[in-house]
């Protein structure tokens, strides 16, 4: 995982800008979460799209097959019925009777009453000679002996022709039946010509009944339209779809293979940029094939609606996911940044504490070793002073005494430094007393009041009278307030004011403020004010340990020091202290003390 | 103070010798030795009334020497010299029987005050 998404710390290491590192991490996290959420969503959507499409195709195919079967059956029945009627009206023993034109006319009138599309009727003898004719055309006396249809009817007993115009110059088809005449042992043929419109009307009626198809028509074995297609050709001409090759559609081929489509041929064809389903079926005992064309999916509306719903759901999910992921990424990055900042702060504090401790140990060692030679210098100088006094004076007595005073003063200065250094390193036991912080602040100011008044510095109090008493070390707090207030007096120099304030932060914490209107602390100095030996005072006037010791003491007491300063406006030290001394700190202090002893 | 004998035990030879000289100039009978062991040995030889004892020495810790002195003669008053710059080690020594303590570098006047006080206390007893 760390290879896919590097931690902010790793990114920051390779970049100079930490913000850019967190942004990079956030972007990486967003990318991973997006992938985790969006990839399954996309796969699911594609799967749903595919499944629903297959379902629709399957239903559509079922519907098409059903329609084709029903239409096929209906048309076959119609043609069979026509054939039966013709057979029924021509009993074998009435051959002679039908040779009489009046009898044939009577028969034709009866038939036309039932089927207005019947155009004419004729009787042909066993030799293929037309014996009688009734109809609107002058077609008597034909010899059909050599005609294919005649041979066909003699051979099979019945014949149905394709649509043709012939002598009549009108589209029609023929149904001829052979009538056996056992008495005369010679068969004869009854031939009826039927107007193409009869077939057209029936196909049109069928297409209305099975309105699922967009076009329904008949073709012959050469693909010539036998009824008028609505869109795909003209009667008597080759239909437009017949010569178009079916397009390869694996899912359709599989769906067809799974179904019983005996005698049917279903293919998908492209016509004028549109995919159509082209289904054909043989019509038994006829020269025709039935064609059903389905231009677009039956569930086109449902399909479009499904796609709209799918896209809408996908987009909604994506938008919600993106918003949630962005929020999550931002929150996680923010938590990590916060945690990193806390860690950095803690590390900085630990480093600072360690630095103080190391410097403290070093300083204590140095101070202790310096104390001994200082004591010798001190005593030697004292001894020389003693000898001068005893000897009763000499030539340069005054100069010598001044020089010895100088040595003693320098020793005194060194002593102050070494004692402070030793104090800095010392782990003194925390003595916990109940303290009224307002009283303690006033006590500290009493020490400094005289010095402040010499320098025309006014000290004001803004103390919260309802502040809680705290449990802390009185002496150490006095030292802290003394150090900071002393620094404030030194910083102001002359003419200014200091405000000592106190307030309750919450039930567990109080805050003491020491605010001066001195020159303020420049930012580069502010960073270092708690460092040991850092001082801005003249050489010899400050050890650079006061604030460092104060910082250590406040930390030891479980509190914190914050500095707010603006150059030329002043400085405020905010010392936050716990109302009760942390138990852990007490124990730690006791342990340190035990080790030290 | 004329009859009072004072013993200085400090490993810093120069310091001990100079301090002895200054005390002698003020009429105090002082002897200086430069280790804990030597101090304990001299204790029996001269029988000091007051001992000025350094807290930190290479051969023996000042507090151990203090204990030995008190064991030898509880009447001997011991003023501890501490280089730790704090009152804590001095107070600890006082709890173990020292009369008082002085922090290095020593202000002779302060040390003299403590010597006189110790002598006064010893005389009363």
Coordinates of C-alpha atoms in Angstrom, one line a residue, chain A residues 367-369 371-376 378-380 382-383 385-387 390 408 411 415 418-419 422-423 426 597, chain B residues 10-12 14-15 18-19 21-22 25-26 54 56 82-88 92 103-108:
Chain A
X367 CA 30.0 25.7 37.2
X368 CA 31.1 23.3 39.9
X369 CA 34.6 23.1 38.6
X371 CA 33.6 27.4 41.8
X372 CA 36.8 25.9 43.2
X373 CA 39.3 28.1 41.3
X374 CA 37.0 31.1 42.0
X375 CA 37.2 30.3 45.7
X376 CA 41.0 30.2 45.5
X378 CA 38.7 35.0 46.1
X379 CA 40.8 33.8 49.1
X380 CA 44.1 34.8 47.5
X382 CA 41.4 38.5 50.3
X383 CA 44.8 37.4 51.7
X385 CA 44.1 42.6 51.1
X386 CA 44.8 41.3 54.6
X387 CA 48.6 41.7 54.1
X390 CA 48.7 44.4 58.2
X408 CA 36.5 40.5 44.2
X411 CA 34.6 36.8 41.4
X415 CA 29.7 33.4 41.4
X418 CA 27.8 29.7 38.4
X419 CA 25.1 29.7 41.0
X422 CA 23.7 25.3 39.1
X423 CA 20.2 26.4 39.8
X426 CA 18.9 21.4 39.6
X597 CA 20.5 12.4 45.7
Chain B
X10 CA 39.5 20.5 51.5
X11 CA 41.1 18.8 48.5
X12 CA 41.9 22.2 46.9
X14 CA 45.6 26.4 47.5
X15 CA 42.2 27.2 48.8
X18 CA 45.0 30.5 51.9
X19 CA 41.9 30.2 54.1
X21 CA 46.5 31.8 56.5
X22 CA 43.6 34.3 56.6
X25 CA 45.9 36.4 60.5
X26 CA 42.6 36.8 62.5
X54 CA 34.4 20.3 51.8
X56 CA 33.1 16.9 47.6
X82 CA 29.5 23.4 49.2
X83 CA 30.3 24.1 45.6
X84 CA 26.8 23.1 44.3
X85 CA 25.5 26.6 44.5
X86 CA 22.4 25.4 46.2
X87 CA 21.1 25.3 49.7
X88 CA 19.8 21.7 49.3
X92 CA 21.1 17.8 53.8
X103 CA 28.7 28.2 49.6
X104 CA 31.9 28.5 47.5
X105 CA 33.4 31.0 46.7
X106 CA 33.4 31.8 50.4
X107 CA 32.8 35.3 51.7
X108 CA 35.2 35.3 54.7

